[in-house]
CSV table of C-alpha atoms and ligand atoms in Angstrom, one decimal:
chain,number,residue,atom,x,y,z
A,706,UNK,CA,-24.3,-23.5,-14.3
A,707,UNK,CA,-21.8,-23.7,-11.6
A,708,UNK,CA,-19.5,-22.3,-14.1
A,709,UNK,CA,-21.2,-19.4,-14.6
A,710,UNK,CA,-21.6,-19.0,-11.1
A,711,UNK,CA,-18.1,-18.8,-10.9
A,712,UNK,CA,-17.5,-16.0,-13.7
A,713,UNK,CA,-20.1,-14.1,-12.2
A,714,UNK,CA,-18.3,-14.4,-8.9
A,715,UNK,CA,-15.2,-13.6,-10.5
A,716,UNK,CA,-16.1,-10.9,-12.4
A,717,UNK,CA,-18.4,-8.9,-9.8
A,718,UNK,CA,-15.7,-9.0,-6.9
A,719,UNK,CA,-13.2,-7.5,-9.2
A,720,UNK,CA,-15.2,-4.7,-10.6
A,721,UNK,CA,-16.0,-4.2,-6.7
A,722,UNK,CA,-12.3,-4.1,-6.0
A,723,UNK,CA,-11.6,-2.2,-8.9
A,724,UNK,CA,-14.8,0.7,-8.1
A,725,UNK,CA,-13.2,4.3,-7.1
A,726,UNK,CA,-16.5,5.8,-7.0
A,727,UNK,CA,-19.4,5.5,-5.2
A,728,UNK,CA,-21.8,5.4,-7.6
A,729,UNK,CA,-19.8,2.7,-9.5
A,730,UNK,CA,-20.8,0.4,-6.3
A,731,UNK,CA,-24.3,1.5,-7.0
A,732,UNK,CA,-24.0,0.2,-10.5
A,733,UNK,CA,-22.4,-3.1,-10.3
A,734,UNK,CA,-24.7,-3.8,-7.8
A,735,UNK,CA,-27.7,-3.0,-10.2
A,736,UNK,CA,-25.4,-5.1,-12.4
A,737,UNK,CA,-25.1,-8.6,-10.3
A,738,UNK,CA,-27.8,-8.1,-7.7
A,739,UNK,CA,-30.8,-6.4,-9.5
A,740,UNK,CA,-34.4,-7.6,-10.7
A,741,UNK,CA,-32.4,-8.2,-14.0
A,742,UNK,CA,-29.2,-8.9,-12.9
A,743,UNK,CA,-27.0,-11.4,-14.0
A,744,UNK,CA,-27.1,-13.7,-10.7
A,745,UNK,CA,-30.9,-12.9,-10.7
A,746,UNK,CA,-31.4,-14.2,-13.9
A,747,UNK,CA,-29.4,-17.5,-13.2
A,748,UNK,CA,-31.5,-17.5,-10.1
A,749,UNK,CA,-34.6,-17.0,-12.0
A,750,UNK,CA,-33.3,-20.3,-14.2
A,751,UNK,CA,-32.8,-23.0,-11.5
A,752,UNK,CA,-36.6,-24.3,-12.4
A,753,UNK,CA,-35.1,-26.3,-15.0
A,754,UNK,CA,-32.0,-27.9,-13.4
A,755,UNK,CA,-32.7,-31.7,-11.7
A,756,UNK,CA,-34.0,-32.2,-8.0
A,757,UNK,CA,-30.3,-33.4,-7.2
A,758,UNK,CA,-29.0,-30.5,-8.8
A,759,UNK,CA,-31.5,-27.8,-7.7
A,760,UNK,CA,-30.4,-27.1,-3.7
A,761,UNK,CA,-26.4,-27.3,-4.8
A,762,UNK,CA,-26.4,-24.5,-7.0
A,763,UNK,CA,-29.3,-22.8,-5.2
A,764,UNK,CA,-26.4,-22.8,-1.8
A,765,UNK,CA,-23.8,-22.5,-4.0
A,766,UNK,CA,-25.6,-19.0,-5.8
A,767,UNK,CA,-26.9,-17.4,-2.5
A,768,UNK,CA,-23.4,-18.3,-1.2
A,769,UNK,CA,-21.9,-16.0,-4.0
A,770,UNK,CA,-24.7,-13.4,-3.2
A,771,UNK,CA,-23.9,-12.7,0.4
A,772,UNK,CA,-20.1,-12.4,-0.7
A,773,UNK,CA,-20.8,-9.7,-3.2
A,774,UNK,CA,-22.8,-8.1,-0.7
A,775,UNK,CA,-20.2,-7.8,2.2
A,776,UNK,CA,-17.9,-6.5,-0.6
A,777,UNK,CA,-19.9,-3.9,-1.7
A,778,UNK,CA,-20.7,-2.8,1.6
A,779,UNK,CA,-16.8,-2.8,2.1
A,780,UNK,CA,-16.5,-1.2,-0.7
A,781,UNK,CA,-19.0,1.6,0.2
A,782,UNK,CA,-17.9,2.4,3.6
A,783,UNK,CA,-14.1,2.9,2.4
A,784,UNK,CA,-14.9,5.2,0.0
A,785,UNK,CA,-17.2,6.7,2.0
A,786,UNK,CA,-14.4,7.2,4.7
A,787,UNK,CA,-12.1,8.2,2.0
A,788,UNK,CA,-14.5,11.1,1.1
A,789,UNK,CA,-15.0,12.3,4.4
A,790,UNK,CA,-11.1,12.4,5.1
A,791,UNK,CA,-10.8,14.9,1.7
A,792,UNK,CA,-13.5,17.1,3.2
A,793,UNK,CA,-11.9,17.7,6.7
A,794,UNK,CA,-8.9,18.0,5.0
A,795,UNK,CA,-10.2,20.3,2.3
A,796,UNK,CA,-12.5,21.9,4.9
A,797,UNK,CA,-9.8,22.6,7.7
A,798,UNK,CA,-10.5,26.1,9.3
A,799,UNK,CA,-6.8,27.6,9.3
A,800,UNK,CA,-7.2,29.4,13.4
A,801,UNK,CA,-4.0,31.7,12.5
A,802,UNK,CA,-5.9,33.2,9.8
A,803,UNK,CA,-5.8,37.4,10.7
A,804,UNK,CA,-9.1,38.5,11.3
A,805,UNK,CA,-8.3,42.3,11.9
A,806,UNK,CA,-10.0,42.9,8.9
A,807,UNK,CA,-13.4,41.2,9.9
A,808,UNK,CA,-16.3,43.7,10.5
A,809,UNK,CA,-18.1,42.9,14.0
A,810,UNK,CA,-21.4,44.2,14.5
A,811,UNK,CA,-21.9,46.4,17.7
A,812,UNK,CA,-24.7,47.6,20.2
A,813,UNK,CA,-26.5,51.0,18.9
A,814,UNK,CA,-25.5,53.2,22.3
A,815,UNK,CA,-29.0,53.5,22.7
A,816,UNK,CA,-29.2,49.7,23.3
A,817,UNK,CA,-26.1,49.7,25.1
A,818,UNK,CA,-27.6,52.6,27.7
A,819,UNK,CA,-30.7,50.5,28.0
A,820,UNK,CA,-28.4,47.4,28.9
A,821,UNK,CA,-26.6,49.0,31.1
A,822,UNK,CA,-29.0,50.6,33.0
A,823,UNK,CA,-30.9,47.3,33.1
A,824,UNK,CA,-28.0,45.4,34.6
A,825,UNK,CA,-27.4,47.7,37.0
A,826,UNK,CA,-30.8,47.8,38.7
A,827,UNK,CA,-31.0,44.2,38.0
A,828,UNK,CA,-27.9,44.1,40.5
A,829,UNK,CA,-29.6,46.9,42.8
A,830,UNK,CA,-32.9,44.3,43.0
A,831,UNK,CA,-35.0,45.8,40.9
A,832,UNK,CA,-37.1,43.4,38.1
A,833,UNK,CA,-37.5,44.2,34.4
A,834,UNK,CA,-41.2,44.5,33.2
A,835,UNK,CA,-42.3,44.9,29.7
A,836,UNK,CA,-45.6,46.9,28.4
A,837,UNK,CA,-47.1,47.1,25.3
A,838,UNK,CA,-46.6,50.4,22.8
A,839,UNK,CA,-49.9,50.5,22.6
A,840,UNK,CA,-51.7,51.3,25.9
A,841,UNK,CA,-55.3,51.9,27.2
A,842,UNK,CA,-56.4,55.9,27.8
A,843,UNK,CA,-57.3,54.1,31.5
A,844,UNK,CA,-53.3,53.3,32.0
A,845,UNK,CA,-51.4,55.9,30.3
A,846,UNK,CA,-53.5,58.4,31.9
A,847,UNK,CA,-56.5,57.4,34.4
A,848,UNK,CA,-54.9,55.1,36.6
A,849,UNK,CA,-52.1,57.3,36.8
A,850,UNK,CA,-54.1,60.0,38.3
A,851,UNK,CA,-54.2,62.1,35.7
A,852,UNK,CA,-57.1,64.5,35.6
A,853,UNK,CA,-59.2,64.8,32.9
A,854,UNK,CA,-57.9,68.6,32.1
A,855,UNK,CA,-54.4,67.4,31.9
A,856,UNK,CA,-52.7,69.1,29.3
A,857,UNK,CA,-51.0,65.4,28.1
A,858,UNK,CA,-54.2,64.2,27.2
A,859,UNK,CA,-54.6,67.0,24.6
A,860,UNK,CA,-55.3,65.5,20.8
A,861,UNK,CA,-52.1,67.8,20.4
A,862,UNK,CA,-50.1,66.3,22.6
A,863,UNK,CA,-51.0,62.8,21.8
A,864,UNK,CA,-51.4,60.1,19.3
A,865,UNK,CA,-54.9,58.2,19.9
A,866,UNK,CA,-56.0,55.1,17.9
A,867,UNK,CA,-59.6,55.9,19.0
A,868,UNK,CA,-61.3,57.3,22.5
A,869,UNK,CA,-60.0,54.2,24.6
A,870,UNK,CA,-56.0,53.5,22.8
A,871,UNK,CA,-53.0,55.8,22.1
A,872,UNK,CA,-49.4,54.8,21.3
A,873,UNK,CA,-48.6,55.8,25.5
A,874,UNK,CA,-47.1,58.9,26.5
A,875,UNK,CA,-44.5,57.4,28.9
A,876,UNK,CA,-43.4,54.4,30.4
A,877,UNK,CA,-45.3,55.2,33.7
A,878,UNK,CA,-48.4,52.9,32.7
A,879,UNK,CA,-46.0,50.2,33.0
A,880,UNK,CA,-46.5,50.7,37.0
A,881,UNK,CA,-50.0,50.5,36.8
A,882,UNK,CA,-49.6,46.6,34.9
A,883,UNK,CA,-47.2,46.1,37.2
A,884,UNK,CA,-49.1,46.7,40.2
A,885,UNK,CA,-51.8,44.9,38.9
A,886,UNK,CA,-49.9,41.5,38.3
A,887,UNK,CA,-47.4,41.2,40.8
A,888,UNK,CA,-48.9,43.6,43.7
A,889,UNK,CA,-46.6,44.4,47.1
A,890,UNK,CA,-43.8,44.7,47.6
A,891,UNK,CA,-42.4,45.5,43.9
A,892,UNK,CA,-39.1,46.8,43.0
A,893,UNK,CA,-39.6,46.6,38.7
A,894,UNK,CA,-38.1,49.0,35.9
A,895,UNK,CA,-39.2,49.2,32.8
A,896,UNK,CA,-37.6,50.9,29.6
A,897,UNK,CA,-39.0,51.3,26.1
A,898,UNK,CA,-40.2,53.6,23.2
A,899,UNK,CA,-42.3,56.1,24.1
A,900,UNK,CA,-44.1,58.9,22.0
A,901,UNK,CA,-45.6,62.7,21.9
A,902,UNK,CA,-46.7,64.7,19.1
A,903,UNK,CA,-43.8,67.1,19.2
A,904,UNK,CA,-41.5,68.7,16.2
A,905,UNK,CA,-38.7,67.2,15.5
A,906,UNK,CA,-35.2,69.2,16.3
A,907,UNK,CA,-31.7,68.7,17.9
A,908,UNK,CA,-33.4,67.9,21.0
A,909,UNK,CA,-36.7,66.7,20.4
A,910,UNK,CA,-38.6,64.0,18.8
A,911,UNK,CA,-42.1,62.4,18.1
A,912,UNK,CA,-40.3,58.9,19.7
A,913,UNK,CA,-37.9,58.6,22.5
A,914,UNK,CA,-37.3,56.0,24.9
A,915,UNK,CA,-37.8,56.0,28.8
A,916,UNK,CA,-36.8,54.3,31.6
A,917,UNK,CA,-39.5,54.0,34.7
A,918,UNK,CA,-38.9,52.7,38.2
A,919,UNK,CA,-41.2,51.6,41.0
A,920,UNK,CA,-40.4,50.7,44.5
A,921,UNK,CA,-42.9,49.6,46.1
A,922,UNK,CA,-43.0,47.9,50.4
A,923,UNK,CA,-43.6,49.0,54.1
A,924,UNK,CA,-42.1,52.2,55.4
A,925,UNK,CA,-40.7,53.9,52.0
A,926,UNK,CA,-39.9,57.0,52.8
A,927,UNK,CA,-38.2,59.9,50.5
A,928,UNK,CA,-35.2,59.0,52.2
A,929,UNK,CA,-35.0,55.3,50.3
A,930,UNK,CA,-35.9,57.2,47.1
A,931,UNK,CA,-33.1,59.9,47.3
A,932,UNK,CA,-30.8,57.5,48.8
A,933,UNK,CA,-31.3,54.8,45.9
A,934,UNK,CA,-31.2,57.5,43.1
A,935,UNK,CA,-28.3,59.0,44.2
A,936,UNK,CA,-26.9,55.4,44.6
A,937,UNK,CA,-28.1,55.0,40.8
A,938,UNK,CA,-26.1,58.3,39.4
A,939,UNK,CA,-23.0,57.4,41.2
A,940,UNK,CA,-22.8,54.0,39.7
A,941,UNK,CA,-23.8,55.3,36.3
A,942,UNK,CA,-22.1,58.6,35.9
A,943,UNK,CA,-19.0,58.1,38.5
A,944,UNK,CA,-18.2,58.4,42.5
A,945,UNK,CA,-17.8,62.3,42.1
A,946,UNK,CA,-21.4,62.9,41.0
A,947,UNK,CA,-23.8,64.4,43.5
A,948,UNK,CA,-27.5,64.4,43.1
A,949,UNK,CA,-30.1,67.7,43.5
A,950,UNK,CA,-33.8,67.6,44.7
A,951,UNK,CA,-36.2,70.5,43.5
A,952,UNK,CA,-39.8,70.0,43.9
A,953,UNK,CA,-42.2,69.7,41.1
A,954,UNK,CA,-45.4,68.3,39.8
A,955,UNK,CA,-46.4,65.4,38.8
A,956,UNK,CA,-49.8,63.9,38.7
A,957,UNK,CA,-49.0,60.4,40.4
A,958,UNK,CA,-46.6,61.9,42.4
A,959,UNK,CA,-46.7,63.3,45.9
A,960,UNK,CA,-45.0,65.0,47.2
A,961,UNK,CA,-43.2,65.4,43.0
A,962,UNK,CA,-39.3,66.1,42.8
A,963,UNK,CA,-36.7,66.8,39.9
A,964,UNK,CA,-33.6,65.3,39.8
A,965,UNK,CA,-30.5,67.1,38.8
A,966,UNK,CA,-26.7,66.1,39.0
A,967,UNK,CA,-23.4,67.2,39.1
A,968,UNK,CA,-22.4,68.6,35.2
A,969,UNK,CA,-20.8,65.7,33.6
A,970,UNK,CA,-18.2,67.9,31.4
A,971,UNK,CA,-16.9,70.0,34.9
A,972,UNK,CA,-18.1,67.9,37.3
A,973,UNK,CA,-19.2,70.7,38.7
A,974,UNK,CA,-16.7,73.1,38.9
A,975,UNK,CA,-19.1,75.2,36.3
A,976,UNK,CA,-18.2,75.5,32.4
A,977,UNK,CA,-20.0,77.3,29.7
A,978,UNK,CA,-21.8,73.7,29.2
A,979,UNK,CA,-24.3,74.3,32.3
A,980,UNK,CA,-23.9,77.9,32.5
A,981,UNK,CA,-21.5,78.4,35.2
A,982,UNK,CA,-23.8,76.5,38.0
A,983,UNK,CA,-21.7,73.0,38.2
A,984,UNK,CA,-25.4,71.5,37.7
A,985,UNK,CA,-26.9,69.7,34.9
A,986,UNK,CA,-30.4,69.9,35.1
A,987,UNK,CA,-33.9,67.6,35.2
A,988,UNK,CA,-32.1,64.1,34.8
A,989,UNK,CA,-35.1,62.3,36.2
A,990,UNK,CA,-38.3,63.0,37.7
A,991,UNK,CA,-39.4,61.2,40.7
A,992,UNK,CA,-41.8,60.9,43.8
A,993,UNK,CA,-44.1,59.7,46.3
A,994,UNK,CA,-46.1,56.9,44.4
A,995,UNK,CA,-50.1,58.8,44.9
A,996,UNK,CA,-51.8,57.2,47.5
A,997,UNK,CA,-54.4,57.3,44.5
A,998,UNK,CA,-52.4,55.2,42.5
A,999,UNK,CA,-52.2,52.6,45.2
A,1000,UNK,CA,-55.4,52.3,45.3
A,1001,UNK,CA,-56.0,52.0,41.8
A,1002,UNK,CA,-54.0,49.2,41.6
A,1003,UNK,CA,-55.5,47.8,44.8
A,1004,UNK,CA,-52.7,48.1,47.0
A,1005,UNK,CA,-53.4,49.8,50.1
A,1006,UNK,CA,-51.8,53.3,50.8
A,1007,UNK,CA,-52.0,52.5,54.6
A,1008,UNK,CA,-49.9,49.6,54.7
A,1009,UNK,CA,-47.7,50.2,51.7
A,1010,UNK,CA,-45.9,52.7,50.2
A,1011,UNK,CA,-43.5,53.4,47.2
A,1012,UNK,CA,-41.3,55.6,45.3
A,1013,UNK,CA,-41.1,56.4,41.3
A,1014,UNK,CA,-38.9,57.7,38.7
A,1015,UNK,CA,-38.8,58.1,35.3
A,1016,UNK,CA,-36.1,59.6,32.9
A,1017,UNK,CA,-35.1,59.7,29.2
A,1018,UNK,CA,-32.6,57.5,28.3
A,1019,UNK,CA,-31.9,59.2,24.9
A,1020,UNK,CA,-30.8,62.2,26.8
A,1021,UNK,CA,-28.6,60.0,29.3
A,1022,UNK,CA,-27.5,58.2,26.1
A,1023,UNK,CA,-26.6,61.9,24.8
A,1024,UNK,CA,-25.1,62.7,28.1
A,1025,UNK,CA,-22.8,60.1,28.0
A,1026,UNK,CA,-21.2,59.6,24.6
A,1027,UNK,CA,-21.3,63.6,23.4
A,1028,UNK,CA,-24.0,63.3,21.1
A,1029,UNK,CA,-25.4,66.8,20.2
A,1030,UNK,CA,-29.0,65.8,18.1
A,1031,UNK,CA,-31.1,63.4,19.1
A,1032,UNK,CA,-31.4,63.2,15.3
A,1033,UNK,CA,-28.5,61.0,15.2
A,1034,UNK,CA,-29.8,58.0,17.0
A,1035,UNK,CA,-32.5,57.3,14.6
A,1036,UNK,CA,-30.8,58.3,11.5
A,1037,UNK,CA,-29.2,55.0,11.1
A,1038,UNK,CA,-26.2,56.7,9.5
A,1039,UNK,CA,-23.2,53.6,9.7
A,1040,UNK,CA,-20.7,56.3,9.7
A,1041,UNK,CA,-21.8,57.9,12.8
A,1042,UNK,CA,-22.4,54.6,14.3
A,1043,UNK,CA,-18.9,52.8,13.6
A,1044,UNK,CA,-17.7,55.6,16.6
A,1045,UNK,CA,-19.0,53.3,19.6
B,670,LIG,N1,-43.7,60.0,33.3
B,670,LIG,C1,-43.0,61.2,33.5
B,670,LIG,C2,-42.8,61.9,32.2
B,670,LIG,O1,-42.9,61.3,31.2
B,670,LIG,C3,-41.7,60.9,34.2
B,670,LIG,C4,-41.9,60.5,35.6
B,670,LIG,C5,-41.9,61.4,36.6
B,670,LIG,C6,-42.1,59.2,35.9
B,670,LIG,C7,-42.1,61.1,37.9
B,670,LIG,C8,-42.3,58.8,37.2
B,670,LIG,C9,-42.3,59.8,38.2
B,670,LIG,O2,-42.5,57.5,37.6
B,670,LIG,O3,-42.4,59.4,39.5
B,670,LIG,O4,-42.4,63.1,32.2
């Protein structure tokens, strides 16, 4: 027996030495070591050697079977380490390669307007709030102070789920949440799709996007709202643009003003582009947040008040980077796209 010990011992370690692969480890383990393996099966046949005998060979054969164990394991971990040497060397990334030719994706300028103008008020204090597409008759409208006879409540005008939900006019019902959750003081923006039943042309469309802004503490007067808008277009649009107050009306609003600034193209010198007048018109609309409003939300007119604005940022988008039809921006056409 102790001969045959010795061949097996023999013979194992040198396949082991011999084994390039690893599944050749696997193998000659199977081989030796297995439930039928050849050291097994002299195991399984000690029963019949003599009490003297028995213990030798048994130390002798678990002797050889901890030594072809810490050589296969050898085995295996060199190859193993072997292996993973090729694939770092075969999976080297070669850092001088040219990558001119790559294609890197891009922001849509709509997205990078929206970005923009979110860092910037970010900077000037202001928070970002998000609302919902989907808004409640009460917020898009009520809450807002707008009267029942309001011609942007019209089924025309406006795309209604049912009596009490509509896909929301305009980001203003963003205020209202706001309002609601945070309370006073508030400085918040908020931008995001907003939608009208109108015909589509080069200017119009049933989906644009907005921005909103509310400011809202103790002693805000129209001078902090002209003073931080016109702080706003100059950081935007450039030092040499001025801002223009004209009243209007809006329903939340009072007293209601529109926004014009200088003309971009002439920085208003006058050019055929705004008609001679060195103004380009209704960038924003803005006002007096409604002492109604306040109260709606209940914050209390008497001890706070606040200023709002709201403008389209497909138009600023347009202003900015030339674009003649709003068409363009939704049109996902990669050849107009590539420009920016
Ligand atoms: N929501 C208005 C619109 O869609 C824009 C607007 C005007 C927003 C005045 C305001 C504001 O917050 O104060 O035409």
């Amino acid at each position: 027996m102790k001969e045959e010990l010795k061949k097996i011992e023999e013979e194992s370690l040198k396949s082991i030495e011999n084994a390039n692969y690893l599944k050749l480890i696997e193998e000659i383990k199977i081989k030796y070591l297995g439930k039928k393996g050849e050291l097994t099966a002299i195991l399984k046949g000690m029963g019949k050697l003599s009490k003297e005998e028995r213990p030798l060979m048994g130390s002798l054969a678990n002797e050889i079977r901890e030594k072809i164990e810490a050589s296969l394991k050898e085995k295996e971990n060199s190859l193993k380490n072997g292996l993973l040497e090729e694939k770092l060397k075969y999976e080297r990334i070669d850092v001088t390669l040219e990558t001119d030719n790559l294609i890197l994706g891009h922001y849509h300028p709509l997205k990078k307007t929206i970005e923009d103008l979110e860092d910037l008020f970010i900077k000037m204090g202001f928070i970002v709030y998000d609302g919902p597409e989907i808004e409640s008759v009460e917020n898009n409208f009520d809450l807002l102070n707008t009267p029942k006879n309001h011609p942007s409540r019209d089924m025309s005008d406006t795309f209604y789920f049912d009596e009490n939900r509509l896909l929301r006019t305009q980001t203003s019902p963003c205020q209202i949440r706001a309002m609601k959750e945070l309370g006073a003081p508030l400085r918040m923006i908020c931008t995001g799709r907003v939608f009208r039943n109108d015909e589509v042309d080069a200017t119009h469309s049933p989906m644009f996007h907005q921005m909103e802004g509310l400011v809202i503490d103790k002693n805000v007067t129209v001078a902090n709202l002209i003073h931080s808008l016109d702080y706003f277009v100059k950081a935007f649009f450039g030092n040499d643009m001025k801002t223009r107050y004209r009243p209007h009306y809006f329903p939340f609003t009072e007293p209601s003003l529109e926004v014009d600034t200088t003309c971009i193209n002439c920085k208003g010198k006058g050019c055929p582009k705004c008609n001679h007048t060195g103004w380009s018109m209704e960038l924003l609309g803005c006002g007096m947040v409604h002492p109604n409003v306040l109260r709606n939300c209940g914050i209390d007119p008497d001890i706070y008040q606040g200023f709002a604005f709201g403008m389209g940022i497909d138009r600023i988008a347009m202003v900015r980077y030339e674009i003649k039809d709003i068409r363009m921006m939704f049109e996902n056409n990669t050849k107009f796209l590539e420009q920016f």
